[in-house]
XYZ file of C-alpha atoms in Angstrom:
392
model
C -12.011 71.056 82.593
C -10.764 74.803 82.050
C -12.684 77.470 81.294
C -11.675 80.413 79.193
C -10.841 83.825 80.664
C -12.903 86.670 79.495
C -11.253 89.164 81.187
C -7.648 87.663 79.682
C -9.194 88.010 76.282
C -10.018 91.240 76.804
C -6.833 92.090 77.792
C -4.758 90.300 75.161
C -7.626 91.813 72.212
C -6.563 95.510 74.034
C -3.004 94.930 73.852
C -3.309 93.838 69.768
C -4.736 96.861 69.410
C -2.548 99.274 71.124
C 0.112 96.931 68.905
C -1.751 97.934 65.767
C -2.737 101.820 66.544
C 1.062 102.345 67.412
C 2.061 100.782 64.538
C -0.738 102.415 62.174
C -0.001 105.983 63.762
C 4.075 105.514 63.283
C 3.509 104.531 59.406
C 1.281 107.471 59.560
C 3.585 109.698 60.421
C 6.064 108.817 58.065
C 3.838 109.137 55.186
C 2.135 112.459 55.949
C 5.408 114.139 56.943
C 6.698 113.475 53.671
C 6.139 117.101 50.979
C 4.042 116.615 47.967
C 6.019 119.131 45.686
C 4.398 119.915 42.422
C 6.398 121.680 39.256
C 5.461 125.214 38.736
C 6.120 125.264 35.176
C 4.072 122.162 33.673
C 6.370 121.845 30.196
C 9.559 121.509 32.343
C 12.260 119.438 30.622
C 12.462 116.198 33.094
C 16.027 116.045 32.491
C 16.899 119.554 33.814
C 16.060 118.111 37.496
C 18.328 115.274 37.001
C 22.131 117.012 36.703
C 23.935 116.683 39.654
C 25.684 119.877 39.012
C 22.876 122.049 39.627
C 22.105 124.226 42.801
C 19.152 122.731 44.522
C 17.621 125.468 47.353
C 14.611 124.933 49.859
C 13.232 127.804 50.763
C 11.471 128.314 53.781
C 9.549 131.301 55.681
C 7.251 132.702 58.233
C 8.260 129.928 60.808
C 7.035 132.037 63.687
C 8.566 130.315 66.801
C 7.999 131.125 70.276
C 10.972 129.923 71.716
C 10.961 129.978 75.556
C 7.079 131.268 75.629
C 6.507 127.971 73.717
C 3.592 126.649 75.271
C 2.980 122.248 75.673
C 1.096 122.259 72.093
C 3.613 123.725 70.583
C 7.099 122.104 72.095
C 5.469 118.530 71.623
C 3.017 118.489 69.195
C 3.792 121.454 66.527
C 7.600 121.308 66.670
C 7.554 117.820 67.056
C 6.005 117.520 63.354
C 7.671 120.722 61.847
C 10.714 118.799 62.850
C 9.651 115.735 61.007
C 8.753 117.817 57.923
C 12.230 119.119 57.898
C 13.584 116.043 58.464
C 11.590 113.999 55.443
C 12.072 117.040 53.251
C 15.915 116.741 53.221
C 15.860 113.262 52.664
C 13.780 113.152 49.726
C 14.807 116.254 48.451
C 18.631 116.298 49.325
C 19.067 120.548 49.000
C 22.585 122.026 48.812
C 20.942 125.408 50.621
C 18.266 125.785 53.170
C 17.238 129.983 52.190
C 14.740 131.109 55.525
C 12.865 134.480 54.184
C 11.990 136.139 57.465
C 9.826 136.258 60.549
C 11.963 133.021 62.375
C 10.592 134.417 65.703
C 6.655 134.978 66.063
C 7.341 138.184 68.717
C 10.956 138.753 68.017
C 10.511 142.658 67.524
C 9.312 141.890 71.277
C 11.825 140.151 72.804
C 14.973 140.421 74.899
C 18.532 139.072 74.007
C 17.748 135.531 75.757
C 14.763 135.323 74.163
C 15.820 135.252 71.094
C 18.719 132.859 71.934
C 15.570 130.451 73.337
C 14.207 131.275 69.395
C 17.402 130.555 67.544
C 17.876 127.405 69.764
C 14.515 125.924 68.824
C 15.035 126.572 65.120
C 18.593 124.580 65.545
C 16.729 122.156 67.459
C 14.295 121.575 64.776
C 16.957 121.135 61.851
C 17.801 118.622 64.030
C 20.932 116.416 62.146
C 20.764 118.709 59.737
C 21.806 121.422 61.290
C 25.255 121.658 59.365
C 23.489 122.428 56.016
C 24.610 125.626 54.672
C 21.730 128.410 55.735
C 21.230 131.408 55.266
C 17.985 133.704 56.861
C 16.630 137.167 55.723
C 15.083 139.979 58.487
C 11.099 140.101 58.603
C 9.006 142.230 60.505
C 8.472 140.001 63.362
C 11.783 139.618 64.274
C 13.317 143.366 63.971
C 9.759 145.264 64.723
C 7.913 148.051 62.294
C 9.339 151.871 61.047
C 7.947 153.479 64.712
C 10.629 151.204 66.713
C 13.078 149.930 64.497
C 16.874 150.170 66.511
C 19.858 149.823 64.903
C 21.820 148.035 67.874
C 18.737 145.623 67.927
C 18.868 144.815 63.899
C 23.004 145.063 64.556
C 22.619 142.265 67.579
C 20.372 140.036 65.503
C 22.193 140.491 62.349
C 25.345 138.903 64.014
C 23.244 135.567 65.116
C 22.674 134.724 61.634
C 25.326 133.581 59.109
C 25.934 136.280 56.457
C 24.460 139.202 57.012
C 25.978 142.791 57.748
C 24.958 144.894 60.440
C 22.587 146.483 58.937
C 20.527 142.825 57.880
C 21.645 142.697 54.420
C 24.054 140.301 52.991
C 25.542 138.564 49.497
C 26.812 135.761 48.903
C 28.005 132.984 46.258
C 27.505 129.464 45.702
C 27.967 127.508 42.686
C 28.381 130.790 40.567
C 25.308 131.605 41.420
C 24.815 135.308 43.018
C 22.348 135.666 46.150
C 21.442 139.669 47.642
C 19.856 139.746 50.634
C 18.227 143.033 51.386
C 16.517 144.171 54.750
C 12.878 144.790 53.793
C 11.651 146.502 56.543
C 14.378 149.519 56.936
C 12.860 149.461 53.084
C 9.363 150.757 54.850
C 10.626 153.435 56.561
C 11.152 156.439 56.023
C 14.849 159.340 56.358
C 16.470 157.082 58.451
C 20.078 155.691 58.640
C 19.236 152.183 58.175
C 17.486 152.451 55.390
C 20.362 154.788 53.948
C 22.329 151.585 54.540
C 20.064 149.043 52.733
C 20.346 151.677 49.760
C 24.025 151.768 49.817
C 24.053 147.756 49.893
C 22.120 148.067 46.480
C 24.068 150.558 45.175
C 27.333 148.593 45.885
C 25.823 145.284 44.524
C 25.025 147.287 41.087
C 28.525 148.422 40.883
C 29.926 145.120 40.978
C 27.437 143.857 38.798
C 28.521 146.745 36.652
C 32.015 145.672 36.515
C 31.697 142.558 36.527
C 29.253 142.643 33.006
C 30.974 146.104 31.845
C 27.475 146.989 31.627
C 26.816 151.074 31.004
C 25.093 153.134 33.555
C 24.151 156.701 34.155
C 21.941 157.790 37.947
C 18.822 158.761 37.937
C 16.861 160.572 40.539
C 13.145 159.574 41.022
C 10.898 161.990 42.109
C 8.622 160.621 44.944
C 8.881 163.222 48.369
C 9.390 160.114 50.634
C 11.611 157.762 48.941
C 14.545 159.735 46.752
C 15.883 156.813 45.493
C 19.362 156.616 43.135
C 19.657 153.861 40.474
C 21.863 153.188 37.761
C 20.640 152.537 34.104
C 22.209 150.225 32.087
C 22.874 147.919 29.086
C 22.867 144.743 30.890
C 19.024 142.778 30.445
C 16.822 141.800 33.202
C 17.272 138.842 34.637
C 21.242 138.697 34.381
C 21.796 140.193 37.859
C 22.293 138.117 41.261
C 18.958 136.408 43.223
C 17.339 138.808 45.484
C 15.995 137.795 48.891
C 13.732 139.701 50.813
C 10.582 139.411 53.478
C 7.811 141.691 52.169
C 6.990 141.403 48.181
C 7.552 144.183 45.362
C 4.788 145.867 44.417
C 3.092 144.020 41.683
C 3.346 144.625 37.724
C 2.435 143.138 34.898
C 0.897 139.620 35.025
C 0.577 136.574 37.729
C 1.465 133.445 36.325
C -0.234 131.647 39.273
C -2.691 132.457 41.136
C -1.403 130.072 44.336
C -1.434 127.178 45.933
C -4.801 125.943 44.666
C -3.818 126.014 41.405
C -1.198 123.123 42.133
C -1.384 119.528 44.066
C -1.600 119.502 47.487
C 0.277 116.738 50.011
C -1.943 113.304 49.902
C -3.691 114.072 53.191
C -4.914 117.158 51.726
C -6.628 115.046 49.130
C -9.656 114.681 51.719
C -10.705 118.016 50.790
C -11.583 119.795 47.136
C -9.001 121.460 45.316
C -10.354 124.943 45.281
C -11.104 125.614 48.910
C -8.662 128.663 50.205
C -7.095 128.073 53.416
C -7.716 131.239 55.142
C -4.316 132.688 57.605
C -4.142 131.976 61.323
C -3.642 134.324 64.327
C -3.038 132.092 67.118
C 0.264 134.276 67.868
C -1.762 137.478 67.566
C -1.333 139.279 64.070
C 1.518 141.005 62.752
C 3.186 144.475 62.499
C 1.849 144.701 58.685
C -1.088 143.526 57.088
C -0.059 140.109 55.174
C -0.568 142.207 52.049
C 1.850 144.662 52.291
C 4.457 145.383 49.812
C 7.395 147.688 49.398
C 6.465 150.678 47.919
C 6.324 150.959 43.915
C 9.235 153.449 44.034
C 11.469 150.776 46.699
C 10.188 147.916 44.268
C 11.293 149.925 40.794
C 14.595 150.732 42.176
C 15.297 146.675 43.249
C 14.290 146.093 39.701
C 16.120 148.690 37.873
C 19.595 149.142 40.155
C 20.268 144.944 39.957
C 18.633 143.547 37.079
C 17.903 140.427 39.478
C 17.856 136.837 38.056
C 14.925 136.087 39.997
C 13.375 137.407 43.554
C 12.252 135.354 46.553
C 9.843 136.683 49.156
C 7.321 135.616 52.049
C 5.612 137.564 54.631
C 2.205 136.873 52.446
C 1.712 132.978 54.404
C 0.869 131.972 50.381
C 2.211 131.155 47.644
C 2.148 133.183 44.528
C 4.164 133.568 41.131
C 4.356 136.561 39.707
C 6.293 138.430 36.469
C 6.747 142.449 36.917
C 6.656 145.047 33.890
C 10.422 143.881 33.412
C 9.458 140.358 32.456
C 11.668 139.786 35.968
C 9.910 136.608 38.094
C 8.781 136.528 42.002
C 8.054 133.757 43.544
C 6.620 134.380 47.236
C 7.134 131.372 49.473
C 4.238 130.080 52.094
C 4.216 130.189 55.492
C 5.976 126.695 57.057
C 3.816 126.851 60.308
C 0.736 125.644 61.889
C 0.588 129.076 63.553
C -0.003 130.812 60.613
C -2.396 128.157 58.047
C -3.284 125.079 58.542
C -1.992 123.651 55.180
C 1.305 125.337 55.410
C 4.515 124.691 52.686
C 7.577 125.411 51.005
C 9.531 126.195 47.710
C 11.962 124.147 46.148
C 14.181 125.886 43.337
C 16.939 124.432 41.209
C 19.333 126.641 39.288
C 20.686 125.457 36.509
C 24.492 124.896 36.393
C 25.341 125.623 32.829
C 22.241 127.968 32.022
C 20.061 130.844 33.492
C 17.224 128.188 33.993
C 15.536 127.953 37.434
C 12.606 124.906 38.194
C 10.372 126.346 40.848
C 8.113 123.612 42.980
C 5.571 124.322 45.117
C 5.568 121.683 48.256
C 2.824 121.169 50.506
C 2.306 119.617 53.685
C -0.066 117.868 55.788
C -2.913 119.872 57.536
C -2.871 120.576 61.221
C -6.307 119.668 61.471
C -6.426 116.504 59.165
C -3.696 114.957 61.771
C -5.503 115.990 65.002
C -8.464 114.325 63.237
C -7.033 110.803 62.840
C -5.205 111.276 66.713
C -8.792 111.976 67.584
C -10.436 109.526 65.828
C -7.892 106.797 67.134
C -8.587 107.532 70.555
C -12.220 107.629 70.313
C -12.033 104.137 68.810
C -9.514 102.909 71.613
C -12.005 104.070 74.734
C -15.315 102.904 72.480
C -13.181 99.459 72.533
C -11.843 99.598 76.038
C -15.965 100.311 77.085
C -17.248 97.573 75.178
C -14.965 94.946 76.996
């Protein structure tokens, strides 16, 4: 006569369910690394998303890596899933242009030259396969440092480790007819010194292109503010007909917000656990930044972006939110979240398409899973698993 094994039943009833919890946590991951993108403008035509012609752009910012000072959270826990949101994001979204908008490094202002190879490394890392999509990254205060210790050879050295920009951090660009500026916010900030002198000169070149490129009619004009003596060309040409400006730190706001942020939109299906209107409040685990997340570049800096290159439509960050808003010169800006654990817990991204035949651009807000929701469910899987392993 044979008698049953507890103890083997046990066992086999603990291996089922390490069986299932790996299986339950892989499907898990799959679905919550996945971007719940949301249309901006409701009224949309459905059929605008559908040409194959148009440019389709995923804009990123405020990644804030650590690189080599990465601690063990970070290299196999918050990379590990940043990776994965990368990786889902360009397969469901396929984008012909990944656009970062600043602050790649969390303490690059801070760091030497090998450092910031460790940082760049870790970003190329996390693209992962993806790597070879066409890039292109814009200067924010965390990587090139505030007015008080901004140096030139510094921006110059940096600069040259990301595609397209000049020595001074600026850079322009084409891709399917569609213009892209990239300006150097920070040297914006500051006050008589050369670099800014350079970021104005950038502008002033990129008007007088756009000038004769549109045969548009100008004539300077000096503005009077003691600290910024700004020169910018008037002319026939409308807003909105100029190249798309990209930038870390916002223009000073005019006129009226379209949307007030990310809790006016959908949120990824994890974030579903919690109510629509709570505000995710920004994180400091890296310590806080150079400039409060509010700043802006001054109204005279902002004016003279607006006035000098009529942009199409302006991209910023540095914020960690989302917002949408429409200057005196009916001229959009859409400022992109924060794509890091390190700086909210529900971070995101923008996803823009630009029209092939037209001047229309579809703007979607994309969020992604909470930090905390996912150490939740981790958590609560183990505590099951021991409460199990006790009761056998």
């Amino acid at each position: 006569m044979h008698h049953s094994n507890p103890r083997m039943g046990v066992t086999v009833g603990l291996k089922v369910l390490s069986l299932v919890a790996i299986a339950s946590l892989l499907v898990f991951e799959e679905w919550v690394s996945t971007p719940a993108c949301n249309l901006v403008d409701p009224f949309e035509d459905p059929k605008f998303e559908d040409d194959p012609e148009n440019l389709k752009v995923m804009l990123v910012a405020d990644l804030l890596l650590l690189g080599s000072e990465s601690g063990y959270l970070s290299v196999f826990f918050r990379d590990y899933y940043i990776s994965k949101f990368f990786r889902k994001s360009f397969e469901s979204l396929k984008p012909d242009l990944l656009l970062v908008l600043g602050d790649v490094s969390a303490k690059g202002s801070e760091l030497t030259r090998s450092k910031w190879t460790s940082v760049l490394q870790q970003f190329y890392q996390i693209l992962g396969p993806f790597v070879d999509l066409p890039f292109h990254a814009v200067l924010g205060d965390r990587d090139i440092g505030d007015c008080s210790d901004l140096d030139l050879n510094k921006v110059n050295w940096i600069s040259s480790k990301l595609p397209g920009l000049d020595p001074s951090g600026c850079g322009a660009f084409e891709i399917n007819n569609i213009s892209f500026v990239t300006l150097n916010a920070v040297a914006l900030l500051c006050g008589n010194n050369s670099l800014r002198f350079g970021i104005e000169k950038v502008i002033e070149r990129e008007s007088l292109e756009f000038l004769n490129e549109t045969g548009g009619i100008n004539d300077s004009i000096n503005t009077t503010d003691a600290n910024y003596n700004f020169m910018w060309r008037v002319h026939s040409m409308p807003s909105g007909s100029g190249p798309v400006i990209l930038l870390h730190f916002p223009l000073k706001q005019t006129g009226n917000q379209r949307q007030g942020g990310i809790d006016t939109l959908k949120r990824s299906p994890i974030s579903l656990i919690e109510g629509l209107n709570e505000v995710s409040k920004p994180r400091e685990h890296i310590g806080a930044g150079l400039y409060k997340l509010r700043h802006t570049l001054p109204q005279n800096a902002s004016e003279y972006i607006l006035r000098a290159l009529k942009p199409r439509i302006i991209f910023s960050a540095h914020s960690h939110s989302f917002s949408d808003h429409v200057h005196f010169d009916q001229t959009r800006e859409i400022t992109v979240p924060a794509m890091s654990w390190n700086a909210r817990d529900d971070p995101g991204f923008v996803f823009a398409t630009f029209q092939k035949t037209g001047r229309a651009i579809s703007i979607s807000y994309c969020s992604l899973a909470r930090e905390s929701h996912i150490l939740l469910v981790y958590i609560s899987i183990m505590v099951l698993f021991c409460f199990f392993c006790l009761k056998g």
